[in-house]
PDB file of C-alpha atoms in Angstrom:
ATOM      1  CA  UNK A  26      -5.332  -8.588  10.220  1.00 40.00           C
ATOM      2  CA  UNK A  27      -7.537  -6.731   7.985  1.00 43.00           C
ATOM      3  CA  UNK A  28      -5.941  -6.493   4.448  1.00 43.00           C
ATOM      4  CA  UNK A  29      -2.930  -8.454   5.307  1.00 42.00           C
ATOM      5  CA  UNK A  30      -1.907  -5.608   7.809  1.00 39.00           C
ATOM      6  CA  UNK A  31       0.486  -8.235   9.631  1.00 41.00           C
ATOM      7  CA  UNK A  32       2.251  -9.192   6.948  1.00 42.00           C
ATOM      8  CA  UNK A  33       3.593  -5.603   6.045  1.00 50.00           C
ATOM      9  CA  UNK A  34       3.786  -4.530   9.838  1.00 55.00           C
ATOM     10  CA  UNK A  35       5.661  -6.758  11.303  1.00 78.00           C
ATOM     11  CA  UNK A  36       8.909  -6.683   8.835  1.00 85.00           C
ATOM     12  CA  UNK A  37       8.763  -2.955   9.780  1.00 88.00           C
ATOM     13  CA  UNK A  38       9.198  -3.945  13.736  1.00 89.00           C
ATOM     14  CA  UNK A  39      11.981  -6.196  13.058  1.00 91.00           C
ATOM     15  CA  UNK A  40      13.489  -3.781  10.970  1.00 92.00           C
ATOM     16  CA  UNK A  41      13.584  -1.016  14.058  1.00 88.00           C
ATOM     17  CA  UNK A  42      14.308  -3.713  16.429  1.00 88.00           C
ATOM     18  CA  UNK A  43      17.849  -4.238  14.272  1.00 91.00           C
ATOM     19  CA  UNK A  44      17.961  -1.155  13.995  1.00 92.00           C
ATOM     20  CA  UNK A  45      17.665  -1.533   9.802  1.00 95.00           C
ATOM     21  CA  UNK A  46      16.107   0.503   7.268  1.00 96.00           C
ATOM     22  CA  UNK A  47      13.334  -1.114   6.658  1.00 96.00           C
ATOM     23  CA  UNK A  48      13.448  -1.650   2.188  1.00 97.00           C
ATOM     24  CA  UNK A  49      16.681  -2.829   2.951  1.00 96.00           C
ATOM     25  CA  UNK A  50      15.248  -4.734   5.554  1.00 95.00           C
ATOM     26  CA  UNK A  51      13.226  -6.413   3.351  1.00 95.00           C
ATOM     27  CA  UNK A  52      15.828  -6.557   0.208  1.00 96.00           C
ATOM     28  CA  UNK A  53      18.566  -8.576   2.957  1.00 95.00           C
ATOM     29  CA  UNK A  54      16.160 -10.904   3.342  1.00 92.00           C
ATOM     30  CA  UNK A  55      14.953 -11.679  -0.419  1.00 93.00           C
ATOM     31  CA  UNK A  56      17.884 -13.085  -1.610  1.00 89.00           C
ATOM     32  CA  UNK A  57      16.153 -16.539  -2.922  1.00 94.00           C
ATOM     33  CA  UNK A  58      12.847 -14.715  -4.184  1.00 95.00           C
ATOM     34  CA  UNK A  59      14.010 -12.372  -7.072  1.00 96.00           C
ATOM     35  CA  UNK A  60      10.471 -11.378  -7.795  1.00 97.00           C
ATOM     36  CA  UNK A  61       9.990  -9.746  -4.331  1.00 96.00           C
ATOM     37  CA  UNK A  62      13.351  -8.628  -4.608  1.00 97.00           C
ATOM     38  CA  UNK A  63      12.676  -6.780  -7.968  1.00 97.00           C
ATOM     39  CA  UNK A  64       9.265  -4.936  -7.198  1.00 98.00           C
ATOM     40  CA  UNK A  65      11.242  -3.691  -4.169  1.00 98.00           C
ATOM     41  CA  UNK A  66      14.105  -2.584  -5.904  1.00 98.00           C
ATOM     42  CA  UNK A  67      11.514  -0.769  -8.255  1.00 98.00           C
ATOM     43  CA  UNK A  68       9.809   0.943  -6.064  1.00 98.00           C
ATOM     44  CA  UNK A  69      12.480   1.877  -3.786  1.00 98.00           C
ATOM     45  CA  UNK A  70      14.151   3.747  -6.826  1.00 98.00           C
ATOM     46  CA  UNK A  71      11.132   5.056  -8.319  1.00 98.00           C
ATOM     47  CA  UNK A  72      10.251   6.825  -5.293  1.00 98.00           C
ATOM     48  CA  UNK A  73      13.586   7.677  -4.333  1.00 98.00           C
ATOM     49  CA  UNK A  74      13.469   6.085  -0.543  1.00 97.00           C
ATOM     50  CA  UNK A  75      16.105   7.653   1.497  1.00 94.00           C
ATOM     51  CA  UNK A  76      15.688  10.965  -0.790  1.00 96.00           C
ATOM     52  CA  UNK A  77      14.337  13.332   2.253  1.00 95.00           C
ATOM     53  CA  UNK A  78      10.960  14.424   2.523  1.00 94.00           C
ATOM     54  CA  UNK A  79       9.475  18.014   3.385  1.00 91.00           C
ATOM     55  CA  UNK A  80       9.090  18.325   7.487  1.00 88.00           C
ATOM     56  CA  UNK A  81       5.888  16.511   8.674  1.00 87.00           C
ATOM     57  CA  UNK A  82       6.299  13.643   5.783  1.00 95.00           C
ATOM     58  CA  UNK A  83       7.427  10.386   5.558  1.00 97.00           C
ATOM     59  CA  UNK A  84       7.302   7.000   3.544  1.00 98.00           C
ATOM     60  CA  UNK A  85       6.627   3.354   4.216  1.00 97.00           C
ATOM     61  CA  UNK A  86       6.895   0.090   2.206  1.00 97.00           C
ATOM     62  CA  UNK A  87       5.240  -2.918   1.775  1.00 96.00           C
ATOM     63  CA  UNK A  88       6.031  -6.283  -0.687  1.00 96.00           C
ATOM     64  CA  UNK A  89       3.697  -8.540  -1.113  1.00 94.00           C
ATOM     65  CA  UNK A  90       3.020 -11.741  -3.715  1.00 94.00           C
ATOM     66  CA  UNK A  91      -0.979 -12.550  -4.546  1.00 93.00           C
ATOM     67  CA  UNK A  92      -2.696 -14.274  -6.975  1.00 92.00           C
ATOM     68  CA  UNK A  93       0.664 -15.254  -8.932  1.00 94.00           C
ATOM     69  CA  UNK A  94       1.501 -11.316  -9.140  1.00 96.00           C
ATOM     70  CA  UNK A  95       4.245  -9.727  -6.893  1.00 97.00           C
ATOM     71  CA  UNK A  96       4.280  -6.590  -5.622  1.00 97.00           C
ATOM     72  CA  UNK A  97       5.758  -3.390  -3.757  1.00 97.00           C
ATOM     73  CA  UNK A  98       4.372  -0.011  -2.535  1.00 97.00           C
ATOM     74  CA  UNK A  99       6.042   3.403  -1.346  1.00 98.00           C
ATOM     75  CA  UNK A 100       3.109   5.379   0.288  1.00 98.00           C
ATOM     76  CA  UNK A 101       4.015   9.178   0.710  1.00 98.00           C
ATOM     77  CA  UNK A 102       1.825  11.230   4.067  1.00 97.00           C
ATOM     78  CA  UNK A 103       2.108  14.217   6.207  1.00 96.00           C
ATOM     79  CA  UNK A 104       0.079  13.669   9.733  1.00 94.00           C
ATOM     80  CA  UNK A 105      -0.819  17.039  11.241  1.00 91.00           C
ATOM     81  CA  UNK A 106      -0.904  17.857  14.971  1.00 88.00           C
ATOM     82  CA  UNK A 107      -4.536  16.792  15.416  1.00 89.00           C
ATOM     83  CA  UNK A 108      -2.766  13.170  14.119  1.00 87.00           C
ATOM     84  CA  UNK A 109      -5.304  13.738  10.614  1.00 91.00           C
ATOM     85  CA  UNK A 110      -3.415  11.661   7.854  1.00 94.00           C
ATOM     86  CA  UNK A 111      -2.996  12.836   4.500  1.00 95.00           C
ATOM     87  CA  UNK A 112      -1.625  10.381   1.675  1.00 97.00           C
ATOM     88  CA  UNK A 113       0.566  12.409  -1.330  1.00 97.00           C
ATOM     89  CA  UNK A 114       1.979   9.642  -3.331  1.00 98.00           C
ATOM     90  CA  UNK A 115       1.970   5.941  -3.311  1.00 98.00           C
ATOM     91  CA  UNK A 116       4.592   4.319  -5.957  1.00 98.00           C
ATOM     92  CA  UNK A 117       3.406   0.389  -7.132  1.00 98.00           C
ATOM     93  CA  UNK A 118       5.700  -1.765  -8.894  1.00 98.00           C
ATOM     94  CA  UNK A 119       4.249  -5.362 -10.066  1.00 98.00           C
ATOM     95  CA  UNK A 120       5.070  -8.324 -11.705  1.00 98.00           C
ATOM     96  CA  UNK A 121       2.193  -9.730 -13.157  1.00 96.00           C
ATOM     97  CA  UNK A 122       4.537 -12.288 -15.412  1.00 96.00           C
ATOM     98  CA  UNK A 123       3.331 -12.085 -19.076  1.00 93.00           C
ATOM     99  CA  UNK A 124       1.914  -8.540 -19.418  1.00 93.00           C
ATOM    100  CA  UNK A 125      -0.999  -8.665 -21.981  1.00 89.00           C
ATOM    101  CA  UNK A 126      -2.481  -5.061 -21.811  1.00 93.00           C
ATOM    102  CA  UNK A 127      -0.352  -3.111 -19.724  1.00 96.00           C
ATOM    103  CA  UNK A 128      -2.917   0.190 -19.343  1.00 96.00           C
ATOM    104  CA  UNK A 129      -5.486  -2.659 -17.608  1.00 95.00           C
ATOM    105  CA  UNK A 130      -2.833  -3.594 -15.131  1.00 96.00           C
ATOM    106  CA  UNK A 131      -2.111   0.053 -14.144  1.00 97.00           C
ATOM    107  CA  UNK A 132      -6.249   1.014 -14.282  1.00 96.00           C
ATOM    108  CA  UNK A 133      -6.298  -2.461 -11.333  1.00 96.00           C
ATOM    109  CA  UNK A 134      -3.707  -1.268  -9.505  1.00 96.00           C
ATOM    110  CA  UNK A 135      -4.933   2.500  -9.107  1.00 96.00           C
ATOM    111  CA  UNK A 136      -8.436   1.214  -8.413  1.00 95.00           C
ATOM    112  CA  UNK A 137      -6.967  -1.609  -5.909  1.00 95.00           C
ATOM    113  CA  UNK A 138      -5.349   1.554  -4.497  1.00 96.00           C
ATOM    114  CA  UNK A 139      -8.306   3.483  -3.815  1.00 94.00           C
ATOM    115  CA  UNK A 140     -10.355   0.866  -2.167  1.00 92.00           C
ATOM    116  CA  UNK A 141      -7.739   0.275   0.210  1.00 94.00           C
ATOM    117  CA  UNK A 142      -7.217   3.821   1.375  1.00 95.00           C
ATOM    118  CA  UNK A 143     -10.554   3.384   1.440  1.00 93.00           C
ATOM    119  CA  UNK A 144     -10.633   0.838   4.085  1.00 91.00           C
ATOM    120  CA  UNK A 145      -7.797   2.283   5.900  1.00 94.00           C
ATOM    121  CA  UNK A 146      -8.761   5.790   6.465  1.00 93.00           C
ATOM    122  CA  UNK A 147     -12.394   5.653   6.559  1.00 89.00           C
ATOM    123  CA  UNK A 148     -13.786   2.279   6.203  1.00 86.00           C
ATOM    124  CA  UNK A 149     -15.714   1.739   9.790  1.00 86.00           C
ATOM    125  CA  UNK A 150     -18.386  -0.728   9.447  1.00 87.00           C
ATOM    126  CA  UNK A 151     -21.026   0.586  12.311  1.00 89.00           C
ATOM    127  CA  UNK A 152     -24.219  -1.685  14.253  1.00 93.00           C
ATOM    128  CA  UNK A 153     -27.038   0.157  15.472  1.00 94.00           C
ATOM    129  CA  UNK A 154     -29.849  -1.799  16.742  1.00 96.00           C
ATOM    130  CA  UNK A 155     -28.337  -5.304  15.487  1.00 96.00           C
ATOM    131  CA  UNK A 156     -27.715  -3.967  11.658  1.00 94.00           C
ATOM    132  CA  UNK A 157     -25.003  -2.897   9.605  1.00 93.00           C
ATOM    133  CA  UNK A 158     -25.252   0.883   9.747  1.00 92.00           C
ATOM    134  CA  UNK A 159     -23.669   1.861   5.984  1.00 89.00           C
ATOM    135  CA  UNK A 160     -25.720   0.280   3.364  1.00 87.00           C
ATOM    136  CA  UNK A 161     -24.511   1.599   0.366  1.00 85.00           C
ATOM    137  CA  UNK A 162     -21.951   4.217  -1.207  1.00 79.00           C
ATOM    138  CA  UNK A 163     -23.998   6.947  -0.084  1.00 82.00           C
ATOM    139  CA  UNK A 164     -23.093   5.653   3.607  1.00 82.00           C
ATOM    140  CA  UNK A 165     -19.336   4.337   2.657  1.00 81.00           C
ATOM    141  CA  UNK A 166     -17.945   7.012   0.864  1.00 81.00           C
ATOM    142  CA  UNK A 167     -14.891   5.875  -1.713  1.00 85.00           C
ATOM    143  CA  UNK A 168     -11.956   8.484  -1.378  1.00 89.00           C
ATOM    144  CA  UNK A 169     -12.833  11.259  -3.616  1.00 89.00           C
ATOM    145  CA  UNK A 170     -10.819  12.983  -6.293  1.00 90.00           C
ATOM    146  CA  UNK A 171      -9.511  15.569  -4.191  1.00 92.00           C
ATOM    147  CA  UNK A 172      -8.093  13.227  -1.659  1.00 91.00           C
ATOM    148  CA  UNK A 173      -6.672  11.006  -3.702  1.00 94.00           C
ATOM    149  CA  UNK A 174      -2.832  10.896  -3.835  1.00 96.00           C
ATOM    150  CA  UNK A 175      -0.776  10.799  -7.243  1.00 97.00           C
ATOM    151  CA  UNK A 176      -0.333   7.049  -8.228  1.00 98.00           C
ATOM    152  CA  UNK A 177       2.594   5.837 -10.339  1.00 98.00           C
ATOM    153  CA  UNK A 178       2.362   2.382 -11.633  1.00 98.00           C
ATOM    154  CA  UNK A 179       5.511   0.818 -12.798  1.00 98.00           C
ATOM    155  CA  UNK A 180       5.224  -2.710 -14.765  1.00 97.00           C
ATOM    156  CA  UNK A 181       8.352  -4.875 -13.906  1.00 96.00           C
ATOM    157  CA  UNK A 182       8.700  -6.722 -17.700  1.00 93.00           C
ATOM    158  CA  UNK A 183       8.601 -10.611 -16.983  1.00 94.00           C
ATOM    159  CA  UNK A 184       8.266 -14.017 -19.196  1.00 93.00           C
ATOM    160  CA  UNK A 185       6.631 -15.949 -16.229  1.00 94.00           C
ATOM    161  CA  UNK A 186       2.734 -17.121 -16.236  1.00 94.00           C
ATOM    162  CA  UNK A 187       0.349 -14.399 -16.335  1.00 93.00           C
ATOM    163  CA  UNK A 188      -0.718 -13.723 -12.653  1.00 94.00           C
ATOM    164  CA  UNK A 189      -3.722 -12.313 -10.980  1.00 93.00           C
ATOM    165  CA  UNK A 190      -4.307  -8.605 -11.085  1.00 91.00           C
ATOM    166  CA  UNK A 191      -7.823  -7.893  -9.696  1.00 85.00           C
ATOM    167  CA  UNK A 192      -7.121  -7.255  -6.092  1.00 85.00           C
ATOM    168  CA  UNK A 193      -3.152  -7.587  -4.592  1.00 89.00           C
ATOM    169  CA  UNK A 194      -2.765  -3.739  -4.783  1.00 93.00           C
ATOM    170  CA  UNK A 195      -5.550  -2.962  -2.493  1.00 92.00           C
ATOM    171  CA  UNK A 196      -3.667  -5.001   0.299  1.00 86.00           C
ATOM    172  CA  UNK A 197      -0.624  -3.482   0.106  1.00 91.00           C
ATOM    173  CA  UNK A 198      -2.615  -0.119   0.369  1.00 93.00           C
ATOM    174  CA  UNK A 199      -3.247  -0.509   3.915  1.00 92.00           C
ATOM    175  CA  UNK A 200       0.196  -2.350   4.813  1.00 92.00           C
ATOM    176  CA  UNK A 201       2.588   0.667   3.289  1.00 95.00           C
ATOM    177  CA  UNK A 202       0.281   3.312   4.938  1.00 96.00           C
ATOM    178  CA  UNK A 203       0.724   2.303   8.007  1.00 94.00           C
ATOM    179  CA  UNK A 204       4.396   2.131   7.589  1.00 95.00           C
ATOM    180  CA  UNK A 205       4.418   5.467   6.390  1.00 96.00           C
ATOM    181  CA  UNK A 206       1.849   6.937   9.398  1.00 95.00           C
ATOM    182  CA  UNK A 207       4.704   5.288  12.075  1.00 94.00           C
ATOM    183  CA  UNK A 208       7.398   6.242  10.478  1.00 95.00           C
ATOM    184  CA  UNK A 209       6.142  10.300  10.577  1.00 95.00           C
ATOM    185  CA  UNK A 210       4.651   9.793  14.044  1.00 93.00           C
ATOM    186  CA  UNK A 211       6.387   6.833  15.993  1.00 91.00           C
ATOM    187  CA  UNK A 212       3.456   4.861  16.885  1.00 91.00           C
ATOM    188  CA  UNK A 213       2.358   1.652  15.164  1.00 91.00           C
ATOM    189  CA  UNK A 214      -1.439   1.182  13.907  1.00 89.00           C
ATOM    190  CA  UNK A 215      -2.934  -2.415  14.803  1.00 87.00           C
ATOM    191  CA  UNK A 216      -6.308  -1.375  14.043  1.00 86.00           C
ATOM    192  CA  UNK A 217      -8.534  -0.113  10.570  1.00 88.00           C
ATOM    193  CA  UNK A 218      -9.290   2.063   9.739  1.00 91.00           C
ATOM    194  CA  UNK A 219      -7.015   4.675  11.288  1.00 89.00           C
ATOM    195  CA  UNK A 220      -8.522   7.049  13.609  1.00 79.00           C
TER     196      UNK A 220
END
């Protein structure tokens, strides 16, 4: 699926089908890859899953590994009665193996971030007449400051081979909120962007 959406959805599925929360879900089942097992151990502490939310909010998670980096996501939303998502807070731990310049890993990760809301909430590619409708940024508009959530990056410290960092976070974007959106509402999203 678009951005990897099976991946993340489907470990979610299993995890209500055994009737599991899903991190630890995910952390039985990472016993022989202590990478994936790490990031989501990270995240699941930094953003204090099973802490409860405020009425109308819940959390979903994701682990991923891309480009030699591993990864893990905690997206925070409310959904309103008209179903309109809102993201609060997304948590991102990674393991990027040697860390060089730690501020360029967090800058990646917050920008991966935004183009995958991006995608998720809002990125519809329309045809009218037999072309592509949205031809620039003026037509596919980036989340904006003021709907952006608060992003905490947190760098797992690793000796392994440097690993890529351009693009894994914007992946895991899509597959936490859409953990998150079912586990507020019930209903599982197959589809991008989220209508």
């Amino acid at each position: 699926g678009a951005f990897g959406i099976k991946v993340h959805v489907y470990p979610d599925e299993m995890a209500t089908a055994a009737g599991k929360d899903p991190f630890q879900f995910r952390r039985d089942l990472l016993g022989k890859s202590p990478r994936h097992k790490a990031v989501l151990e990270l995240a699941a502490e930094k953003a204090e899953w099973g802490k409860p939310l405020a009425a109308g909010c819940a959390r979903g998670i994701a682990v991923m590994d891309a480009f030699g980096s591993y990864l893990a996501q905690v997206t925070e939303v409310s959904v309103d009665a008209r179903g309109a998502v809102r993201v609060h807070r997304i948590v991102c731990t990674v393991d990027t193996g040697w860390v060089i310049n730690p501020d360029t890993i967090k800058a990646q990760m917050e920008g991966g971030i935004v183009y995958g809301l991006t995608a998720a909430l809002r990125g519809e590619i329309t045809i009218k007449n037999g072309r592509v409708e949205q031809r620039h940024f003026g037509d596919y508009q980036m989340l904006r400051h003021n709907e952006m959530p608060v992003i905490e990056v947190y760098i797992v410290p690793s000796t392994e081979m440097p690993g890529g960092i351009g693009e894994p976070s914007t992946a895991l974007a899509a597959g936490s909120l859409v953990n998150a959106v079912a586990a507020a509402t019930g209903r599982r999203i197959y589809s991008l962007p989220i209508k």
